[in-house]
PDB file of C-alpha atoms in Angstrom:
ATOM      1  CA  MET P  29    -125.970  36.338 110.097  1.00 27.00           C
ATOM      2  CA  PRO P  30    -124.892  32.806 109.079  1.00 28.00           C
ATOM      3  CA  VAL P  31    -122.263  32.747 106.355  1.00 30.00           C
ATOM      4  CA  ASP P  32    -120.801  30.179 104.003  1.00 35.00           C
ATOM      5  CA  ASP P  33    -118.038  32.310 102.476  1.00 34.00           C
ATOM      6  CA  ALA P  34    -116.246  35.577 102.842  1.00 33.00           C
ATOM      7  CA  GLY P  35    -115.763  38.186 100.151  1.00 35.00           C
ATOM      8  CA  PRO P  36    -113.479  41.208  99.901  1.00 34.00           C
ATOM      9  CA  ASP P  37    -116.109  43.383 101.608  1.00 38.00           C
ATOM     10  CA  GLY P  38    -116.861  40.962 104.422  1.00 36.00           C
ATOM     11  CA  PRO P  39    -118.987  37.845 104.888  1.00 36.00           C
ATOM     12  CA  LEU P  40    -121.527  36.819 102.283  1.00 35.00           C
ATOM     13  CA  PRO P  41    -124.995  35.549 103.290  1.00 39.00           C
ATOM     14  CA  LEU P  42    -125.597  31.836 103.492  1.00 40.00           C
ATOM     15  CA  ARG P  43    -126.754  30.509 100.125  1.00 45.00           C
ATOM     16  CA  ARG P  44    -130.171  28.971 100.487  1.00 50.00           C
ATOM     17  CA  ARG P  45    -130.227  25.743  98.489  1.00 60.00           C
ATOM     18  CA  GLY P  46    -133.904  26.004  97.650  1.00 87.00           C
ATOM     19  CA  THR P  47    -133.897  29.673  96.661  1.00 92.00           C
ATOM     20  CA  LEU P  48    -133.048  30.654  93.094  1.00 95.00           C
ATOM     21  CA  GLY P  49    -132.833  34.076  91.516  1.00 94.00           C
ATOM     22  CA  VAL P  50    -134.318  35.254  88.230  1.00 94.00           C
ATOM     23  CA  VAL P  51    -133.267  38.371  86.331  1.00 90.00           C
ATOM     24  CA  ALA P  52    -136.092  39.603  84.095  1.00 87.00           C
ATOM     25  CA  THR P  53    -135.798  42.500  81.671  1.00 78.00           C
ATOM     26  CA  GLY P  54    -138.519  44.411  79.858  1.00 67.00           C
ATOM     27  CA  SER P  55    -141.594  42.402  78.898  1.00 60.00           C
ATOM     28  CA  SER P  56    -139.993  39.154  80.118  1.00 61.00           C
ATOM     29  CA  ALA P  57    -140.894  40.275  83.654  1.00 57.00           C
ATOM     30  CA  SER P  58    -144.533  39.352  83.032  1.00 57.00           C
ATOM     31  CA  GLY P  59    -144.205  36.998  80.097  1.00 76.00           C
ATOM     32  CA  PRO P  60    -144.998  33.290  79.622  1.00 83.00           C
ATOM     33  CA  VAL P  61    -141.359  32.188  79.997  1.00 86.00           C
ATOM     34  CA  LEU P  62    -141.375  33.431  83.587  1.00 89.00           C
ATOM     35  CA  HIS P  63    -144.792  31.862  84.207  1.00 91.00           C
ATOM     36  CA  GLY P  64    -143.450  28.511  82.990  1.00 92.00           C
ATOM     37  CA  LEU P  65    -140.402  28.859  85.214  1.00 94.00           C
ATOM     38  CA  ARG P  66    -142.596  29.635  88.240  1.00 94.00           C
ATOM     39  CA  ALA P  67    -144.756  26.565  87.562  1.00 95.00           C
ATOM     40  CA  ALA P  68    -141.684  24.338  87.283  1.00 94.00           C
ATOM     41  CA  ALA P  69    -140.270  25.814  90.496  1.00 94.00           C
ATOM     42  CA  ARG P  70    -143.505  25.043  92.371  1.00 94.00           C
ATOM     43  CA  GLU P  71    -143.310  21.429  91.173  1.00 93.00           C
ATOM     44  CA  GLN P  72    -139.769  21.086  92.467  1.00 90.00           C
ATOM     45  CA  GLU P  73    -140.297  23.125  95.663  1.00 90.00           C
ATOM     46  CA  TYR P  74    -137.903  25.899  94.742  1.00 93.00           C
ATOM     47  CA  VAL P  75    -138.504  29.482  95.818  1.00 93.00           C
ATOM     48  CA  LEU P  76    -137.887  32.065  93.083  1.00 94.00           C
ATOM     49  CA  SER P  77    -136.724  35.589  93.817  1.00 94.00           C
ATOM     50  CA  VAL P  78    -137.346  37.727  90.727  1.00 93.00           C
ATOM     51  CA  PHE P  79    -135.350  40.897  90.095  1.00 90.00           C
ATOM     52  CA  SER P  80    -136.817  42.993  87.274  1.00 87.00           C
ATOM     53  CA  VAL P  81    -134.768  45.662  85.479  1.00 83.00           C
ATOM     54  CA  SER P  82    -135.976  48.117  82.856  1.00 78.00           C
ATOM     55  CA  SER P  83    -132.715  48.188  80.879  1.00 74.00           C
ATOM     56  CA  ARG P  84    -131.113  45.305  78.965  1.00 71.00           C
ATOM     57  CA  SER P  85    -127.638  46.799  79.430  1.00 76.00           C
ATOM     58  CA  SER P  86    -124.948  44.578  80.921  1.00 75.00           C
ATOM     59  CA  ALA P  87    -124.457  47.050  83.778  1.00 81.00           C
ATOM     60  CA  ALA P  88    -128.127  46.936  84.796  1.00 84.00           C
ATOM     61  CA  VAL P  89    -128.291  43.151  84.641  1.00 82.00           C
ATOM     62  CA  LEU P  90    -125.030  42.785  86.564  1.00 83.00           C
ATOM     63  CA  ALA P  91    -126.451  45.053  89.277  1.00 87.00           C
ATOM     64  CA  ALA P  92    -129.500  42.781  89.440  1.00 88.00           C
ATOM     65  CA  VAL P  93    -127.246  39.737  89.790  1.00 88.00           C
ATOM     66  CA  ALA P  94    -125.407  41.459  92.658  1.00 88.00           C
ATOM     67  CA  GLY P  95    -128.715  42.268  94.363  1.00 92.00           C
ATOM     68  CA  LEU P  96    -129.819  38.640  94.155  1.00 92.00           C
ATOM     69  CA  GLN P  97    -126.486  37.474  95.543  1.00 90.00           C
ATOM     70  CA  LEU P  98    -127.074  39.657  98.588  1.00 91.00           C
ATOM     71  CA  GLN P  99    -130.329  37.763  99.105  1.00 92.00           C
ATOM     72  CA  GLY P 100    -128.351  34.519  99.265  1.00 91.00           C
ATOM     73  CA  VAL P 101    -129.733  32.736  96.216  1.00 94.00           C
ATOM     74  CA  ALA P 102    -127.931  29.536  95.166  1.00 93.00           C
ATOM     75  CA  GLY P 103    -128.004  30.272  91.427  1.00 92.00           C
ATOM     76  CA  ILE P 104    -129.595  32.632  88.922  1.00 92.00           C
ATOM     77  CA  VAL P 105    -131.603  32.341  85.704  1.00 92.00           C
ATOM     78  CA  VAL P 106    -131.188  35.223  83.255  1.00 87.00           C
ATOM     79  CA  LEU P 107    -134.265  35.359  81.022  1.00 85.00           C
ATOM     80  CA  ASP P 108    -132.431  37.317  78.309  1.00 76.00           C
ATOM     81  CA  GLY P 109    -129.743  34.677  77.965  1.00 69.00           C
ATOM     82  CA  TYR P 110    -127.715  36.426  75.260  1.00 67.00           C
ATOM     83  CA  LEU P 111    -126.293  38.657  78.038  1.00 66.00           C
ATOM     84  CA  LEU P 112    -124.590  35.732  79.769  1.00 69.00           C
ATOM     85  CA  ALA P 113    -121.354  35.844  77.775  1.00 65.00           C
ATOM     86  CA  GLU P 114    -120.517  39.163  79.421  1.00 63.00           C
ATOM     87  CA  LEU P 115    -121.933  38.343  82.851  1.00 68.00           C
ATOM     88  CA  ALA P 116    -120.669  34.839  83.594  1.00 62.00           C
ATOM     89  CA  PRO P 117    -116.956  35.678  84.021  1.00 59.00           C
ATOM     90  CA  VAL P 118    -117.673  38.316  86.698  1.00 60.00           C
ATOM     91  CA  ALA P 119    -120.794  37.037  88.462  1.00 63.00           C
ATOM     92  CA  GLY P 120    -119.220  34.555  90.902  1.00 77.00           C
ATOM     93  CA  ILE P 121    -122.406  32.446  91.024  1.00 85.00           C
ATOM     94  CA  PRO P 122    -123.951  29.788  88.737  1.00 89.00           C
ATOM     95  CA  LEU P 123    -125.844  31.541  85.926  1.00 88.00           C
ATOM     96  CA  VAL P 124    -127.923  29.933  83.182  1.00 89.00           C
ATOM     97  CA  PRO P 125    -130.177  31.264  80.435  1.00 88.00           C
ATOM     98  CA  ALA P 126    -133.825  30.291  80.373  1.00 89.00           C
ATOM     99  CA  ALA P 127    -134.384  27.333  78.064  1.00 89.00           C
ATOM    100  CA  SER P 128    -136.663  28.185  75.170  1.00 87.00           C
ATOM    101  CA  THR P 129    -138.634  26.720  72.321  1.00 90.00           C
ATOM    102  CA  ASP P 130    -136.658  26.076  69.151  1.00 93.00           C
ATOM    103  CA  GLN P 131    -137.779  29.293  67.459  1.00 94.00           C
ATOM    104  CA  TYR P 132    -136.135  28.462  64.131  1.00 96.00           C
ATOM    105  CA  ALA P 133    -137.766  25.035  63.927  1.00 97.00           C
ATOM    106  CA  GLY P 134    -141.159  26.469  64.858  1.00 97.00           C
ATOM    107  CA  ALA P 135    -140.946  29.062  62.077  1.00 98.00           C
ATOM    108  CA  ARG P 136    -139.907  26.338  59.657  1.00 98.00           C
ATOM    109  CA  GLN P 137    -142.967  24.260  60.589  1.00 98.00           C
ATOM    110  CA  ALA P 138    -145.281  27.237  60.078  1.00 98.00           C
ATOM    111  CA  THR P 139    -143.798  28.081  56.678  1.00 98.00           C
ATOM    112  CA  GLU P 140    -143.762  24.461  55.505  1.00 98.00           C
ATOM    113  CA  HIS P 141    -147.422  24.129  56.480  1.00 98.00           C
ATOM    114  CA  LEU P 142    -148.423  27.127  54.359  1.00 98.00           C
ATOM    115  CA  LEU P 143    -146.370  25.951  51.383  1.00 97.00           C
ATOM    116  CA  GLU P 144    -147.991  22.509  51.626  1.00 97.00           C
ATOM    117  CA  LEU P 145    -151.372  24.204  51.155  1.00 96.00           C
ATOM    118  CA  GLY P 146    -150.240  25.106  47.636  1.00 95.00           C
ATOM    119  CA  HIS P 147    -149.061  28.681  48.090  1.00 96.00           C
ATOM    120  CA  PRO P 148    -146.169  29.740  45.821  1.00 97.00           C
ATOM    121  CA  THR P 149    -144.700  31.794  48.664  1.00 98.00           C
ATOM    122  CA  VAL P 150    -145.387  32.985  52.209  1.00 98.00           C
ATOM    123  CA  TRP P 151    -145.271  36.572  53.447  1.00 98.00           C
ATOM    124  CA  HIS P 152    -143.828  37.305  56.876  1.00 98.00           C
ATOM    125  CA  LEU P 153    -145.054  39.731  59.515  1.00 98.00           C
ATOM    126  CA  GLY P 154    -141.873  39.979  61.585  1.00 98.00           C
ATOM    127  CA  GLY P 155    -141.085  41.303  65.037  1.00 96.00           C
ATOM    128  CA  PRO P 156    -138.508  43.990  65.860  1.00 93.00           C
ATOM    129  CA  GLU P 157    -135.374  43.161  63.894  1.00 89.00           C
ATOM    130  CA  GLU P 158    -133.037  43.800  66.831  1.00 85.00           C
ATOM    131  CA  GLY P 159    -134.654  41.017  68.887  1.00 83.00           C
ATOM    132  CA  PRO P 160    -133.032  37.542  68.873  1.00 84.00           C
ATOM    133  CA  VAL P 161    -136.418  35.761  68.937  1.00 89.00           C
ATOM    134  CA  ALA P 162    -137.718  37.764  65.968  1.00 94.00           C
ATOM    135  CA  ARG P 163    -134.483  37.116  64.082  1.00 95.00           C
ATOM    136  CA  ALA P 164    -134.649  33.356  64.679  1.00 95.00           C
ATOM    137  CA  ARG P 165    -138.264  33.166  63.497  1.00 97.00           C
ATOM    138  CA  GLU P 166    -137.488  35.272  60.440  1.00 98.00           C
ATOM    139  CA  ARG P 167    -134.481  33.117  59.585  1.00 98.00           C
ATOM    140  CA  GLY P 168    -136.575  29.929  59.821  1.00 98.00           C
ATOM    141  CA  TRP P 169    -139.155  31.446  57.451  1.00 98.00           C
ATOM    142  CA  ARG P 170    -136.590  32.785  54.981  1.00 98.00           C
ATOM    143  CA  GLU P 171    -134.432  29.671  54.780  1.00 98.00           C
ATOM    144  CA  THR P 172    -137.491  27.439  54.333  1.00 98.00           C
ATOM    145  CA  LEU P 173    -138.617  29.491  51.344  1.00 98.00           C
ATOM    146  CA  GLU P 174    -135.105  29.426  49.888  1.00 98.00           C
ATOM    147  CA  ARG P 175    -134.883  25.656  50.359  1.00 98.00           C
ATOM    148  CA  HIS P 176    -138.100  25.268  48.361  1.00 98.00           C
ATOM    149  CA  GLY P 177    -136.952  27.666  45.644  1.00 98.00           C
ATOM    150  CA  ALA P 178    -139.793  30.051  46.511  1.00 98.00           C
ATOM    151  CA  GLU P 179    -139.654  33.813  46.157  1.00 97.00           C
ATOM    152  CA  VAL P 180    -138.822  35.609  49.420  1.00 98.00           C
ATOM    153  CA  PRO P 181    -141.124  38.639  49.813  1.00 98.00           C
ATOM    154  CA  PRO P 182    -139.996  41.706  51.788  1.00 97.00           C
ATOM    155  CA  VAL P 183    -140.614  41.424  55.530  1.00 98.00           C
ATOM    156  CA  VAL P 184    -143.427  43.558  56.904  1.00 98.00           C
ATOM    157  CA  ARG P 185    -142.275  44.676  60.346  1.00 97.00           C
ATOM    158  CA  GLY P 186    -144.315  45.014  63.549  1.00 97.00           C
ATOM    159  CA  ASP P 187    -143.541  45.551  67.240  1.00 94.00           C
ATOM    160  CA  TRP P 188    -145.325  42.438  68.644  1.00 93.00           C
ATOM    161  CA  SER P 189    -148.568  44.385  69.289  1.00 95.00           C
ATOM    162  CA  ALA P 190    -151.984  43.802  67.718  1.00 97.00           C
ATOM    163  CA  ARG P 191    -151.984  47.452  66.652  1.00 97.00           C
ATOM    164  CA  SER P 192    -148.824  46.974  64.585  1.00 97.00           C
ATOM    165  CA  GLY P 193    -150.307  43.796  63.112  1.00 98.00           C
ATOM    166  CA  PHE P 194    -153.394  45.746  62.058  1.00 98.00           C
ATOM    167  CA  ARG P 195    -151.277  48.333  60.300  1.00 98.00           C
ATOM    168  CA  ALA P 196    -149.263  45.630  58.583  1.00 98.00           C
ATOM    169  CA  GLY P 197    -152.488  43.912  57.540  1.00 98.00           C
ATOM    170  CA  GLN P 198    -153.720  47.124  55.958  1.00 98.00           C
ATOM    171  CA  SER P 199    -150.615  47.284  53.787  1.00 97.00           C
ATOM    172  CA  LEU P 200    -150.695  43.578  52.902  1.00 98.00           C
ATOM    173  CA  ALA P 201    -154.380  43.697  51.979  1.00 97.00           C
ATOM    174  CA  VAL P 202    -153.591  45.968  49.024  1.00 95.00           C
ATOM    175  CA  GLU P 203    -150.565  43.935  47.876  1.00 94.00           C
ATOM    176  CA  SER P 204    -151.024  41.672  44.880  1.00 91.00           C
ATOM    177  CA  GLY P 205    -150.750  37.946  45.492  1.00 91.00           C
ATOM    178  CA  VAL P 206    -150.793  37.833  49.295  1.00 97.00           C
ATOM    179  CA  GLY P 207    -152.297  34.416  49.947  1.00 96.00           C
ATOM    180  CA  ALA P 208    -150.358  33.203  52.985  1.00 98.00           C
ATOM    181  CA  VAL P 209    -148.879  35.075  55.954  1.00 98.00           C
ATOM    182  CA  PHE P 210    -146.730  33.780  58.785  1.00 98.00           C
ATOM    183  CA  SER P 211    -146.911  36.203  61.710  1.00 98.00           C
ATOM    184  CA  ALA P 212    -144.046  36.140  64.211  1.00 97.00           C
ATOM    185  CA  ASN P 213    -146.507  36.187  67.098  1.00 96.00           C
ATOM    186  CA  ASP P 214    -150.208  35.726  67.791  1.00 96.00           C
ATOM    187  CA  HIS P 215    -150.946  39.287  68.875  1.00 96.00           C
ATOM    188  CA  MET P 216    -149.767  40.695  65.552  1.00 97.00           C
ATOM    189  CA  ALA P 217    -151.751  37.966  63.805  1.00 98.00           C
ATOM    190  CA  LEU P 218    -154.869  39.172  65.651  1.00 98.00           C
ATOM    191  CA  GLY P 219    -154.418  42.672  64.246  1.00 98.00           C
ATOM    192  CA  LEU P 220    -153.683  41.233  60.819  1.00 98.00           C
ATOM    193  CA  LEU P 221    -156.930  39.233  60.825  1.00 98.00           C
ATOM    194  CA  ALA P 222    -158.889  42.349  61.807  1.00 98.00           C
ATOM    195  CA  ALA P 223    -157.323  44.382  58.998  1.00 98.00           C
ATOM    196  CA  PHE P 224    -158.006  41.666  56.447  1.00 98.00           C
ATOM    197  CA  ALA P 225    -161.643  41.468  57.551  1.00 97.00           C
ATOM    198  CA  GLU P 226    -161.995  45.249  57.309  1.00 97.00           C
ATOM    199  CA  ALA P 227    -160.576  45.112  53.766  1.00 97.00           C
ATOM    200  CA  GLY P 228    -163.074  42.402  52.750  1.00 97.00           C
ATOM    201  CA  MET P 229    -160.535  39.543  52.799  1.00 96.00           C
ATOM    202  CA  ARG P 230    -161.953  36.422  54.402  1.00 95.00           C
ATOM    203  CA  VAL P 231    -159.609  34.012  56.181  1.00 97.00           C
ATOM    204  CA  PRO P 232    -159.250  31.177  55.224  1.00 97.00           C
ATOM    205  CA  ARG P 233    -161.185  31.671  51.967  1.00 95.00           C
ATOM    206  CA  ASP P 234    -158.958  34.446  50.586  1.00 96.00           C
ATOM    207  CA  ALA P 235    -155.774  33.927  52.591  1.00 97.00           C
ATOM    208  CA  HIS P 236    -154.230  31.677  55.203  1.00 98.00           C
ATOM    209  CA  VAL P 237    -152.615  32.986  58.388  1.00 98.00           C
ATOM    210  CA  VAL P 238    -150.335  31.276  60.927  1.00 98.00           C
ATOM    211  CA  GLY P 239    -149.098  32.817  64.171  1.00 98.00           C
ATOM    212  CA  PHE P 240    -146.575  31.866  66.850  1.00 97.00           C
ATOM    213  CA  ASP P 241    -146.892  31.315  70.648  1.00 94.00           C
ATOM    214  CA  ASP P 242    -150.400  29.816  70.980  1.00 94.00           C
ATOM    215  CA  VAL P 243    -151.599  32.407  73.476  1.00 90.00           C
ATOM    216  CA  PRO P 244    -154.710  31.286  75.399  1.00 91.00           C
ATOM    217  CA  GLU P 245    -156.950  33.518  73.245  1.00 95.00           C
ATOM    218  CA  ALA P 246    -155.697  32.122  69.914  1.00 96.00           C
ATOM    219  CA  ALA P 247    -158.349  29.407  69.794  1.00 97.00           C
ATOM    220  CA  TYR P 248    -161.045  32.127  70.036  1.00 97.00           C
ATOM    221  CA  PHE P 249    -159.808  34.501  67.336  1.00 97.00           C
ATOM    222  CA  ALA P 250    -162.080  34.989  64.325  1.00 95.00           C
ATOM    223  CA  PRO P 251    -161.245  32.591  62.778  1.00 97.00           C
ATOM    224  CA  PRO P 252    -159.424  30.435  65.355  1.00 98.00           C
ATOM    225  CA  LEU P 253    -155.721  30.818  64.694  1.00 98.00           C
ATOM    226  CA  THR P 254    -153.277  28.183  63.478  1.00 98.00           C
ATOM    227  CA  THR P 255    -150.139  28.809  65.494  1.00 98.00           C
ATOM    228  CA  VAL P 256    -146.908  27.383  66.871  1.00 98.00           C
ATOM    229  CA  ARG P 257    -147.250  26.268  70.477  1.00 96.00           C
ATOM    230  CA  GLN P 258    -144.443  26.757  72.987  1.00 92.00           C
ATOM    231  CA  ASP P 259    -144.264  24.415  75.984  1.00 91.00           C
ATOM    232  CA  TYR P 260    -143.200  26.892  78.662  1.00 91.00           C
ATOM    233  CA  LEU P 261    -143.505  24.385  81.501  1.00 92.00           C
ATOM    234  CA  ALA P 262    -141.114  21.966  79.777  1.00 92.00           C
ATOM    235  CA  ALA P 263    -138.715  24.851  79.172  1.00 92.00           C
ATOM    236  CA  GLY P 264    -138.929  25.827  82.839  1.00 93.00           C
ATOM    237  CA  ARG P 265    -138.165  22.266  83.939  1.00 93.00           C
ATOM    238  CA  ARG P 266    -135.142  22.109  81.636  1.00 92.00           C
ATOM    239  CA  THR P 267    -133.878  25.456  82.929  1.00 93.00           C
ATOM    240  CA  LEU P 268    -134.098  24.378  86.556  1.00 94.00           C
ATOM    241  CA  ALA P 269    -132.435  21.025  85.816  1.00 91.00           C
ATOM    242  CA  THR P 270    -129.528  22.863  84.179  1.00 91.00           C
ATOM    243  CA  LEU P 271    -129.165  25.337  87.033  1.00 92.00           C
ATOM    244  CA  SER P 272    -129.392  22.628  89.697  1.00 92.00           C
ATOM    245  CA  ALA P 273    -126.603  20.706  87.985  1.00 91.00           C
ATOM    246  CA  ARG P 274    -124.453  23.838  87.783  1.00 89.00           C
ATOM    247  CA  ILE P 275    -124.997  24.498  91.493  1.00 91.00           C
ATOM    248  CA  ASP P 276    -123.782  20.934  92.142  1.00 89.00           C
ATOM    249  CA  GLY P 277    -120.661  21.643  90.097  1.00 89.00           C
ATOM    250  CA  VAL P 278    -121.647  19.561  87.061  1.00 89.00           C
ATOM    251  CA  ALA P 279    -120.564  21.206  83.799  1.00 83.00           C
ATOM    252  CA  VAL P 280    -123.701  20.633  81.732  1.00 83.00           C
ATOM    253  CA  PRO P 281    -124.386  22.665  78.556  1.00 79.00           C
ATOM    254  CA  ALA P 282    -126.228  25.892  79.356  1.00 68.00           C
ATOM    255  CA  TRP P 283    -128.430  26.278  76.312  1.00 64.00           C
ATOM    256  CA  GLY P 284    -131.413  24.012  75.939  1.00 71.00           C
ATOM    257  CA  THR P 285    -134.427  24.060  73.661  1.00 85.00           C
ATOM    258  CA  VAL P 286    -137.744  22.265  73.611  1.00 90.00           C
ATOM    259  CA  GLU P 287    -139.633  21.256  70.510  1.00 92.00           C
ATOM    260  CA  ALA P 288    -142.230  23.521  68.934  1.00 94.00           C
ATOM    261  CA  GLU P 289    -145.656  22.135  68.009  1.00 96.00           C
ATOM    262  CA  LEU P 290    -147.799  23.363  65.126  1.00 98.00           C
ATOM    263  CA  VAL P 291    -151.460  23.589  66.152  1.00 98.00           C
ATOM    264  CA  VAL P 292    -153.720  23.704  63.084  1.00 98.00           C
ATOM    265  CA  ARG P 293    -156.986  25.628  63.377  1.00 98.00           C
ATOM    266  CA  GLU P 294    -159.432  27.323  61.023  1.00 97.00           C
ATOM    267  CA  SER P 295    -157.158  30.141  59.814  1.00 98.00           C
ATOM    268  CA  SER P 296    -155.358  27.589  57.625  1.00 97.00           C
ATOM    269  CA  ARG P 297    -157.691  24.625  57.761  1.00 89.00           C
ATOM    270  CA  CYS P 298    -159.204  24.623  54.250  1.00 73.00           C
ATOM    271  CA  LEU P 299    -157.763  25.307  50.834  1.00 59.00           C
ATOM    272  CA  LYS P 300    -157.634  28.927  49.738  1.00 51.00           C
ATOM    273  CA  GLY P 301    -160.520  29.695  47.431  1.00 51.00           C
ATOM    274  CA  ALA P 302    -162.688  26.851  48.706  1.00 49.00           C
TER     275      ALA P 302
END
């Protein structure tokens, strides 16, 4: 087998310049971030080798990195980038996190939009509190309310699923003064809209709702959902540019974000009560 280096256990396989590894954990193995990365790789004629692990533990991810190294990849993208601080010193190969949308800024846009419609405050249907994405979106919502001197309601927590959004919507429908809700993702917003409709609350007449992600179905919700769009292709391009530079020995910053875009649809289009 051709080699380009030798390790303590013998020769290492030749690193293939056009082959990159990806470590995916949990739902990221089939999520839009990976789809965006694949699309960017096709544009740039890279081959991606994806290693999916069920555990987010450092040991499991490090084992995945070792497996990809045996395949001879030139560098590796770790989709759950917060693990890199532990992995980078021991990996022996260029590692970068996947670039992402500025989650904080996207949540700020969503909250500002609802406040601009005249609402005194905005309720938040948040994702799992241990997740870094959910925390960033919650922080953007909370700090925007605080900056405007608005009351910060208690977070209603979901698990990213439409089912959890439905349950949250049932509880919010009986709360007094719920006129605007920012949901941390579109699937929970879908469940929320269904619960509101079941309770006799019409969106946007009785409340406004904004989601996050702009999933392909969001434009066909009832009503079509205002949401924060993430440009996964742009994020994939930025990730590959960072990794390519690292492979070439250029010390570029690892973390990169792309701008979020608020897409306004019927769920917040007209004034509440109109």
